Amino acid sequence: MLIRTLSKLKTPFFISPVLHHCNKKLPINQLSTLLFFSPLNSSKPSNGFSLLLGRNIHDGRPRGPLWRGKKLIGKEALFVILGLKRFKDDEEKLDKFIKFHVLRLLKLDIIAVLSELQRQEEVALAIKVFRVIQKQDWYHPDAYLYKDLIIAMARCKRMDDVIQLWADMKKEELFPDSQTYSEVIRGFLRDGSPADAMNIYEDMLKSPDLPEELPFRILLKGLLPHPLLRNKVKQDFEELFPERSVYDPPQEIFGMR
């Protein structure tokens, strides 16, 4: 019966090897395995129907960009983001929109809105959303919420807002990680405020976590025009990282006597 069925199929390129094995008097279970589970192309998974039809059929396993773990923003969150950006230049309309729409969002949606505004560098709107989050019943001090917002502010050169957020974080007894220290120190140095950068540096030394090397490297490079401040950082660096070396460029390059 099986041989008769195979002989009627219009796939001679497949029938030939099967009939060849049939001549060897294989057991029926081995023949069925050969028919339904042997791929024509070993590089691509196939099944019995794909063999008979001469084409591959998707086997149901995840593939493509839809399976890369990208978090999708909900419709309500997307509506809020577009509304906030629409009314950002009108303070009165913006406050009304926040009151009637942002406050109604669920926890995950409002956090998604905050993250997306930071990604789009809409930092002024991100601060407003963050202040709304702080007033929610479910809110509790979270260093990571501060971290993302502070880094976004520093990269957008809004250092006054960074100072305010930094003070709020200290009131809530939160300590940043090394990446936050690095970005804020770099932001103050870029802004031409070495004194503020040193204040952040002092906070880093008081942190319960051991400091890492990167913030020191940023300071040692950014404080080249300020030798007194740089020498202090260099001494601390050599005490904490005795196996590391510090490159000192020739003084005449920077006009230091």
PDB file of C-alpha atoms in Angstrom:
ATOM      1  CA  MET A   1       0.000   0.000   0.000  1.00  0.00           C
ATOM      2  CA  LEU A   2       2.775   2.462   0.890  1.00  0.00           C
ATOM      3  CA  ILE A   3       4.739   1.652  -2.293  1.00  0.00           C
ATOM      4  CA  ARG A   4       1.583   2.194  -4.382  1.00  0.00           C
ATOM      5  CA  THR A   5       0.996   5.584  -2.781  1.00  0.00           C
ATOM      6  CA  LEU A   6       4.576   6.678  -3.393  1.00  0.00           C
ATOM      7  CA  SER A   7       4.411   5.670  -7.022  1.00  0.00           C
ATOM      8  CA  LYS A   8       1.512   8.114  -7.605  1.00  0.00           C
ATOM      9  CA  LEU A   9       3.341  11.134  -6.194  1.00  0.00           C
ATOM     10  CA  LYS A  10       4.680  13.713  -8.648  1.00  0.00           C
ATOM     11  CA  THR A  11       8.006  14.037  -6.876  1.00  0.00           C
ATOM     12  CA  PRO A  12      10.408  11.705  -8.663  1.00  0.00           C
ATOM     13  CA  PHE A  13      13.437  13.314  -7.011  1.00  0.00           C
ATOM     14  CA  PHE A  14      12.078  12.084  -3.682  1.00  0.00           C
ATOM     15  CA  ILE A  15      10.568   8.765  -4.699  1.00  0.00           C
ATOM     16  CA  SER A  16      13.808   7.468  -6.085  1.00  0.00           C
ATOM     17  CA  PRO A  17      15.778   7.306  -2.811  1.00  0.00           C
ATOM     18  CA  VAL A  18      12.765   5.956  -0.939  1.00  0.00           C
ATOM     19  CA  LEU A  19      12.216   3.159  -3.419  1.00  0.00           C
ATOM     20  CA  HIS A  20      15.929   2.448  -3.290  1.00  0.00           C
ATOM     21  CA  HIS A  21      15.651   1.811   0.451  1.00  0.00           C
ATOM     22  CA  CYS A  22      12.441  -0.159  -0.047  1.00  0.00           C
ATOM     23  CA  ASN A  23      14.349  -2.617  -2.228  1.00  0.00           C
ATOM     24  CA  LYS A  24      16.483  -3.330   0.812  1.00  0.00           C
ATOM     25  CA  LYS A  25      13.372  -4.599   2.639  1.00  0.00           C
ATOM     26  CA  LEU A  26      13.496  -2.037   5.446  1.00  0.00           C
ATOM     27  CA  PRO A  27      10.992  -2.432   8.277  1.00  0.00           C
ATOM     28  CA  ILE A  28       7.905  -0.271   7.936  1.00  0.00           C
ATOM     29  CA  ASN A  29       8.822   1.869  10.955  1.00  0.00           C
ATOM     30  CA  GLN A  30      12.196   2.779   9.413  1.00  0.00           C
ATOM     31  CA  LEU A  31      10.522   3.546   6.103  1.00  0.00           C
ATOM     32  CA  SER A  32       8.055   5.894   7.787  1.00  0.00           C
ATOM     33  CA  THR A  33      10.905   7.669   9.514  1.00  0.00           C
ATOM     34  CA  LEU A  34      12.665   8.066   6.179  1.00  0.00           C
ATOM     35  CA  LEU A  35       9.526   9.476   4.583  1.00  0.00           C
ATOM     36  CA  PHE A  36       8.421  11.971   7.176  1.00  0.00           C
ATOM     37  CA  PHE A  37      11.544  13.027   9.077  1.00  0.00           C
ATOM     38  CA  SER A  38      14.491  12.914   6.663  1.00  0.00           C
ATOM     39  CA  PRO A  39      15.213  16.460   5.420  1.00  0.00           C
ATOM     40  CA  LEU A  40      15.977  17.137   1.787  1.00  0.00           C
ATOM     41  CA  ASN A  41      18.238  19.981   2.831  1.00  0.00           C
ATOM     42  CA  SER A  42      20.036  19.374   6.112  1.00  0.00           C
ATOM     43  CA  SER A  43      20.656  23.111   6.588  1.00  0.00           C
ATOM     44  CA  LYS A  44      16.941  23.873   6.974  1.00  0.00           C
ATOM     45  CA  PRO A  45      14.447  22.084   9.224  1.00  0.00           C
ATOM     46  CA  SER A  46      11.651  20.292   7.394  1.00  0.00           C
ATOM     47  CA  ASN A  47       8.714  18.016   8.085  1.00  0.00           C
ATOM     48  CA  GLY A  48       6.833  15.380   6.173  1.00  0.00           C
ATOM     49  CA  PHE A  49       4.496  17.757   4.349  1.00  0.00           C
ATOM     50  CA  SER A  50       7.369  19.974   3.256  1.00  0.00           C
ATOM     51  CA  LEU A  51       9.094  16.963   1.753  1.00  0.00           C
ATOM     52  CA  LEU A  52       6.033  15.887  -0.175  1.00  0.00           C
ATOM     53  CA  LEU A  53       5.275  19.401  -1.445  1.00  0.00           C
ATOM     54  CA  GLY A  54       8.873  20.158  -2.311  1.00  0.00           C
ATOM     55  CA  ARG A  55       9.103  23.305  -0.114  1.00  0.00           C
ATOM     56  CA  ASN A  56       9.967  24.237   3.483  1.00  0.00           C
ATOM     57  CA  ILE A  57       7.311  25.165   6.026  1.00  0.00           C
ATOM     58  CA  HIS A  58       8.037  27.209   9.148  1.00  0.00           C
ATOM     59  CA  ASP A  59       8.384  24.819  12.075  1.00  0.00           C
ATOM     60  CA  GLY A  60       7.025  27.256  14.667  1.00  0.00           C
ATOM     61  CA  ARG A  61      10.289  28.102  16.371  1.00  0.00           C
ATOM     62  CA  PRO A  62      10.910  31.805  17.176  1.00  0.00           C
ATOM     63  CA  ARG A  63      12.903  33.760  14.645  1.00  0.00           C
ATOM     64  CA  GLY A  64      13.313  37.310  13.359  1.00  0.00           C
ATOM     65  CA  PRO A  65      13.203  40.695  15.129  1.00  0.00           C
ATOM     66  CA  LEU A  66       9.892  40.015  16.856  1.00  0.00           C
ATOM     67  CA  TRP A  67      11.678  37.599  19.193  1.00  0.00           C
ATOM     68  CA  ARG A  68      14.522  39.860  20.296  1.00  0.00           C
ATOM     69  CA  GLY A  69      12.898  40.924  23.552  1.00  0.00           C
ATOM     70  CA  LYS A  70      11.906  44.430  22.487  1.00  0.00           C
ATOM     71  CA  LYS A  71       9.404  45.929  24.838  1.00  0.00           C
ATOM     72  CA  LEU A  72       6.464  47.463  23.037  1.00  0.00           C
ATOM     73  CA  ILE A  73       4.860  50.647  24.322  1.00  0.00           C
ATOM     74  CA  GLY A  74       1.128  50.387  24.921  1.00  0.00           C
ATOM     75  CA  LYS A  75      -1.398  52.523  23.071  1.00  0.00           C
ATOM     76  CA  GLU A  76      -2.223  54.645  26.112  1.00  0.00           C
ATOM     77  CA  ALA A  77       1.447  55.285  26.851  1.00  0.00           C
ATOM     78  CA  LEU A  78       2.082  56.212  23.215  1.00  0.00           C
ATOM     79  CA  PHE A  79      -0.894  58.586  23.266  1.00  0.00           C
ATOM     80  CA  VAL A  80       0.488  60.271  26.384  1.00  0.00           C
ATOM     81  CA  ILE A  81       3.961  60.661  24.866  1.00  0.00           C
ATOM     82  CA  LEU A  82       2.546  62.310  21.751  1.00  0.00           C
ATOM     83  CA  GLY A  83       0.296  64.568  23.845  1.00  0.00           C
ATOM     84  CA  LEU A  84       3.121  65.679  26.113  1.00  0.00           C
ATOM     85  CA  LYS A  85       5.288  66.571  23.145  1.00  0.00           C
ATOM     86  CA  ARG A  86       2.388  68.418  21.523  1.00  0.00           C
ATOM     87  CA  PHE A  87       1.729  70.667  24.530  1.00  0.00           C
ATOM     88  CA  LYS A  88       5.275  71.050  25.820  1.00  0.00           C
ATOM     89  CA  ASP A  89       5.414  74.720  24.780  1.00  0.00           C
ATOM     90  CA  ASP A  90       2.107  75.574  26.471  1.00  0.00           C
ATOM     91  CA  GLU A  91       2.431  75.215  30.234  1.00  0.00           C
ATOM     92  CA  GLU A  92      -1.288  75.534  30.962  1.00  0.00           C
ATOM     93  CA  LYS A  93      -2.374  72.911  28.447  1.00  0.00           C
ATOM     94  CA  LEU A  94       0.505  70.691  29.491  1.00  0.00           C
ATOM     95  CA  ASP A  95      -0.572  70.735  33.142  1.00  0.00           C
ATOM     96  CA  LYS A  96      -4.156  69.892  32.173  1.00  0.00           C
ATOM     97  CA  PHE A  97      -2.984  67.032  29.980  1.00  0.00           C
ATOM     98  CA  ILE A  98      -0.849  65.631  32.809  1.00  0.00           C
ATOM     99  CA  LYS A  99      -3.788  65.887  35.210  1.00  0.00           C
ATOM    100  CA  PHE A 100      -6.307  64.119  32.967  1.00  0.00           C
ATOM    101  CA  HIS A 101      -4.091  61.605  31.188  1.00  0.00           C
ATOM    102  CA  VAL A 102      -0.706  60.998  32.811  1.00  0.00           C
ATOM    103  CA  LEU A 103      -2.175  60.492  36.281  1.00  0.00           C
ATOM    104  CA  ARG A 104      -4.487  57.792  34.906  1.00  0.00           C
ATOM    105  CA  LEU A 105      -1.701  55.599  33.587  1.00  0.00           C
ATOM    106  CA  LEU A 106      -0.809  52.307  35.197  1.00  0.00           C
ATOM    107  CA  LYS A 107       2.576  51.872  36.839  1.00  0.00           C
ATOM    108  CA  LEU A 108       4.253  50.058  33.953  1.00  0.00           C
ATOM    109  CA  ASP A 109       2.837  52.479  31.395  1.00  0.00           C
ATOM    110  CA  ILE A 110       3.998  55.615  33.169  1.00  0.00           C
ATOM    111  CA  ILE A 111       7.489  54.152  33.641  1.00  0.00           C
ATOM    112  CA  ALA A 112       7.525  53.285  29.932  1.00  0.00           C
ATOM    113  CA  VAL A 113       6.584  56.897  29.162  1.00  0.00           C
ATOM    114  CA  LEU A 114       9.461  58.136  31.336  1.00  0.00           C
ATOM    115  CA  SER A 115      11.967  55.824  29.645  1.00  0.00           C
ATOM    116  CA  GLU A 116      10.845  56.765  26.149  1.00  0.00           C
ATOM    117  CA  LEU A 117      11.016  60.504  26.874  1.00  0.00           C
ATOM    118  CA  GLN A 118      14.566  60.021  28.136  1.00  0.00           C
ATOM    119  CA  ARG A 119      15.463  58.064  25.025  1.00  0.00           C
ATOM    120  CA  GLN A 120      14.096  60.855  22.828  1.00  0.00           C
ATOM    121  CA  GLU A 121      15.991  63.431  24.948  1.00  0.00           C
ATOM    122  CA  GLU A 122      12.752  65.161  25.938  1.00  0.00           C
ATOM    123  CA  VAL A 123      14.303  65.702  29.342  1.00  0.00           C
ATOM    124  CA  ALA A 124      12.093  68.615  30.425  1.00  0.00           C
ATOM    125  CA  LEU A 125       9.034  66.417  29.946  1.00  0.00           C
ATOM    126  CA  ALA A 126      10.815  63.500  31.584  1.00  0.00           C
ATOM    127  CA  ILE A 127      11.310  65.533  34.770  1.00  0.00           C
ATOM    128  CA  LYS A 128       7.610  66.383  34.885  1.00  0.00           C
ATOM    129  CA  VAL A 129       6.674  62.719  34.513  1.00  0.00           C
ATOM    130  CA  PHE A 130       9.225  61.767  37.168  1.00  0.00           C
ATOM    131  CA  ARG A 131       7.669  64.254  39.607  1.00  0.00           C
ATOM    132  CA  VAL A 132       4.289  62.657  38.921  1.00  0.00           C
ATOM    133  CA  ILE A 133       5.764  59.217  39.651  1.00  0.00           C
ATOM    134  CA  GLN A 134       7.146  60.452  42.976  1.00  0.00           C
ATOM    135  CA  LYS A 135       3.616  61.361  44.101  1.00  0.00           C
ATOM    136  CA  GLN A 136       2.170  57.918  43.418  1.00  0.00           C
ATOM    137  CA  ASP A 137       1.270  55.604  46.287  1.00  0.00           C
ATOM    138  CA  TRP A 138       3.347  52.786  44.847  1.00  0.00           C
ATOM    139  CA  TYR A 139       6.511  54.878  44.514  1.00  0.00           C
ATOM    140  CA  HIS A 140       9.512  54.105  46.677  1.00  0.00           C
ATOM    141  CA  PRO A 141      13.042  55.569  46.304  1.00  0.00           C
ATOM    142  CA  ASP A 142      14.789  53.868  43.420  1.00  0.00           C
ATOM    143  CA  ALA A 143      18.373  54.649  42.441  1.00  0.00           C
ATOM    144  CA  TYR A 144      17.845  53.341  38.916  1.00  0.00           C
ATOM    145  CA  LEU A 145      15.043  55.800  38.152  1.00  0.00           C
ATOM    146  CA  TYR A 146      17.341  58.597  39.263  1.00  0.00           C
ATOM    147  CA  LYS A 147      20.263  57.135  37.377  1.00  0.00           C
ATOM    148  CA  ASP A 148      18.599  57.103  33.954  1.00  0.00           C
ATOM    149  CA  LEU A 149      17.161  60.569  34.419  1.00  0.00           C
ATOM    150  CA  ILE A 150      20.407  62.098  35.708  1.00  0.00           C
ATOM    151  CA  ILE A 151      22.449  60.583  32.881  1.00  0.00           C
ATOM    152  CA  ALA A 152      19.925  61.883  30.329  1.00  0.00           C
ATOM    153  CA  MET A 153      20.151  65.364  31.879  1.00  0.00           C
ATOM    154  CA  ALA A 154      23.944  65.330  31.915  1.00  0.00           C
ATOM    155  CA  ARG A 155      24.147  64.271  28.276  1.00  0.00           C
ATOM    156  CA  CYS A 156      21.749  67.079  27.325  1.00  0.00           C
ATOM    157  CA  LYS A 157      23.921  69.568  29.287  1.00  0.00           C
ATOM    158  CA  ARG A 158      21.183  70.455  31.783  1.00  0.00           C
ATOM    159  CA  MET A 159      23.506  70.507  34.758  1.00  0.00           C
ATOM    160  CA  ASP A 160      21.231  72.701  36.925  1.00  0.00           C
ATOM    161  CA  ASP A 161      18.612  69.957  36.791  1.00  0.00           C
ATOM    162  CA  VAL A 162      21.321  67.405  37.562  1.00  0.00           C
ATOM    163  CA  ILE A 163      22.225  69.318  40.744  1.00  0.00           C
ATOM    164  CA  GLN A 164      18.591  69.340  41.860  1.00  0.00           C
ATOM    165  CA  LEU A 165      18.098  65.641  41.165  1.00  0.00           C
ATOM    166  CA  TRP A 166      21.378  64.858  42.886  1.00  0.00           C
ATOM    167  CA  ALA A 167      20.218  66.700  46.004  1.00  0.00           C
ATOM    168  CA  ASP A 168      16.870  64.850  45.933  1.00  0.00           C
ATOM    169  CA  MET A 169      18.654  61.535  45.645  1.00  0.00           C
ATOM    170  CA  LYS A 170      20.829  62.308  48.660  1.00  0.00           C
ATOM    171  CA  LYS A 171      17.715  63.202  50.685  1.00  0.00           C
ATOM    172  CA  GLU A 172      16.299  59.778  49.885  1.00  0.00           C
ATOM    173  CA  GLU A 173      19.616  58.207  50.966  1.00  0.00           C
ATOM    174  CA  LEU A 174      20.361  56.698  47.592  1.00  0.00           C
ATOM    175  CA  PHE A 175      23.851  56.113  46.208  1.00  0.00           C
ATOM    176  CA  PRO A 176      24.612  56.167  42.472  1.00  0.00           C
ATOM    177  CA  ASP A 177      26.738  53.622  40.679  1.00  0.00           C
ATOM    178  CA  SER A 178      30.037  54.226  38.887  1.00  0.00           C
ATOM    179  CA  GLN A 179      28.394  54.989  35.545  1.00  0.00           C
ATOM    180  CA  THR A 180      26.319  57.769  37.088  1.00  0.00           C
ATOM    181  CA  TYR A 181      29.359  59.312  38.760  1.00  0.00           C
ATOM    182  CA  SER A 182      31.276  59.134  35.477  1.00  0.00           C
ATOM    183  CA  GLU A 183      28.573  60.799  33.386  1.00  0.00           C
ATOM    184  CA  VAL A 184      27.916  63.570  35.908  1.00  0.00           C
ATOM    185  CA  ILE A 185      31.617  64.324  36.406  1.00  0.00           C
ATOM    186  CA  ARG A 186      32.102  64.388  32.642  1.00  0.00           C
ATOM    187  CA  GLY A 187      29.104  66.704  32.296  1.00  0.00           C
ATOM    188  CA  PHE A 188      30.422  69.229  34.825  1.00  0.00           C
ATOM    189  CA  LEU A 189      33.895  69.186  33.283  1.00  0.00           C
ATOM    190  CA  ARG A 190      32.405  69.734  29.855  1.00  0.00           C
ATOM    191  CA  ASP A 191      30.316  72.568  31.287  1.00  0.00           C
ATOM    192  CA  GLY A 192      33.429  74.238  32.669  1.00  0.00           C
ATOM    193  CA  SER A 193      32.558  73.608  36.338  1.00  0.00           C
ATOM    194  CA  PRO A 194      35.495  71.724  37.885  1.00  0.00           C
ATOM    195  CA  ALA A 195      34.346  72.679  41.404  1.00  0.00           C
ATOM    196  CA  ASP A 196      31.015  70.911  40.896  1.00  0.00           C
ATOM    197  CA  ALA A 197      32.853  67.931  39.436  1.00  0.00           C
ATOM    198  CA  MET A 198      34.983  67.767  42.593  1.00  0.00           C
ATOM    199  CA  ASN A 199      31.838  67.894  44.757  1.00  0.00           C
ATOM    200  CA  ILE A 200      30.534  64.825  42.944  1.00  0.00           C
ATOM    201  CA  TYR A 201      33.947  63.243  43.398  1.00  0.00           C
ATOM    202  CA  GLU A 202      33.782  63.799  47.156  1.00  0.00           C
ATOM    203  CA  ASP A 203      30.349  62.189  47.242  1.00  0.00           C
ATOM    204  CA  MET A 204      31.802  59.214  45.388  1.00  0.00           C
ATOM    205  CA  LEU A 205      34.518  58.761  47.997  1.00  0.00           C
ATOM    206  CA  LYS A 206      31.860  58.719  50.740  1.00  0.00           C
ATOM    207  CA  SER A 207      29.796  56.067  48.972  1.00  0.00           C
ATOM    208  CA  PRO A 208      29.551  52.662  50.714  1.00  0.00           C
ATOM    209  CA  ASP A 209      30.612  51.012  47.450  1.00  0.00           C
ATOM    210  CA  LEU A 210      34.250  51.037  46.443  1.00  0.00           C
ATOM    211  CA  PRO A 211      34.897  53.523  43.611  1.00  0.00           C
ATOM    212  CA  GLU A 212      35.884  52.273  40.207  1.00  0.00           C
ATOM    213  CA  GLU A 213      38.675  53.430  37.958  1.00  0.00           C
ATOM    214  CA  LEU A 214      36.710  55.205  35.209  1.00  0.00           C
ATOM    215  CA  PRO A 215      35.573  58.310  37.171  1.00  0.00           C
ATOM    216  CA  PHE A 216      39.179  58.875  38.253  1.00  0.00           C
ATOM    217  CA  ARG A 217      40.390  58.656  34.675  1.00  0.00           C
ATOM    218  CA  ILE A 218      37.798  61.198  33.556  1.00  0.00           C
ATOM    219  CA  LEU A 219      38.842  63.602  36.302  1.00  0.00           C
ATOM    220  CA  LEU A 220      42.573  63.160  35.684  1.00  0.00           C
ATOM    221  CA  LYS A 221      42.056  64.071  32.051  1.00  0.00           C
ATOM    222  CA  GLY A 222      39.558  66.885  32.619  1.00  0.00           C
ATOM    223  CA  LEU A 223      41.569  68.548  35.391  1.00  0.00           C
ATOM    224  CA  LEU A 224      44.766  68.992  33.396  1.00  0.00           C
ATOM    225  CA  PRO A 225      44.294  72.803  33.405  1.00  0.00           C
ATOM    226  CA  HIS A 226      43.841  72.634  37.214  1.00  0.00           C
ATOM    227  CA  PRO A 227      47.033  71.005  38.603  1.00  0.00           C
ATOM    228  CA  LEU A 228      46.186  71.390  42.298  1.00  0.00           C
ATOM    229  CA  LEU A 229      42.859  69.610  41.974  1.00  0.00           C
ATOM    230  CA  ARG A 230      44.398  67.016  39.699  1.00  0.00           C
ATOM    231  CA  ASN A 231      47.201  66.217  42.150  1.00  0.00           C
ATOM    232  CA  LYS A 232      44.661  65.478  44.869  1.00  0.00           C
ATOM    233  CA  VAL A 233      42.745  63.111  42.609  1.00  0.00           C
ATOM    234  CA  LYS A 234      46.006  61.518  41.497  1.00  0.00           C
ATOM    235  CA  GLN A 235      47.063  60.800  45.083  1.00  0.00           C
ATOM    236  CA  ASP A 236      43.714  59.183  45.864  1.00  0.00           C
ATOM    237  CA  PHE A 237      43.914  57.156  42.668  1.00  0.00           C
ATOM    238  CA  GLU A 238      47.391  55.835  43.472  1.00  0.00           C
ATOM    239  CA  GLU A 239      46.257  54.805  46.959  1.00  0.00           C
ATOM    240  CA  LEU A 240      43.160  52.988  45.728  1.00  0.00           C
ATOM    241  CA  PHE A 241      44.740  51.490  42.604  1.00  0.00           C
ATOM    242  CA  PRO A 242      48.432  50.977  43.415  1.00  0.00           C
ATOM    243  CA  GLU A 243      48.945  48.665  40.441  1.00  0.00           C
ATOM    244  CA  ARG A 244      47.679  51.248  37.958  1.00  0.00           C
ATOM    245  CA  SER A 245      49.735  54.035  36.450  1.00  0.00           C
ATOM    246  CA  VAL A 246      48.828  57.635  35.651  1.00  0.00           C
ATOM    247  CA  TYR A 247      50.076  59.316  32.509  1.00  0.00           C
ATOM    248  CA  ASP A 248      51.340  62.860  33.122  1.00  0.00           C
ATOM    249  CA  PRO A 249      51.795  64.842  29.892  1.00  0.00           C
ATOM    250  CA  PRO A 250      54.633  67.352  29.617  1.00  0.00           C
ATOM    251  CA  GLN A 251      53.755  70.460  31.595  1.00  0.00           C
ATOM    252  CA  GLU A 252      54.764  72.878  28.871  1.00  0.00           C
ATOM    253  CA  ILE A 253      52.024  71.495  26.602  1.00  0.00           C
ATOM    254  CA  PHE A 254      49.386  72.898  28.935  1.00  0.00           C
ATOM    255  CA  GLY A 255      51.262  75.962  30.075  1.00  0.00           C
ATOM    256  CA  MET A 256      51.734  74.687  33.637  1.00  0.00           C
ATOM    257  CA  ARG A 257      54.874  75.870  35.439  1.00  0.00           C
TER     258      ARG A 257
END
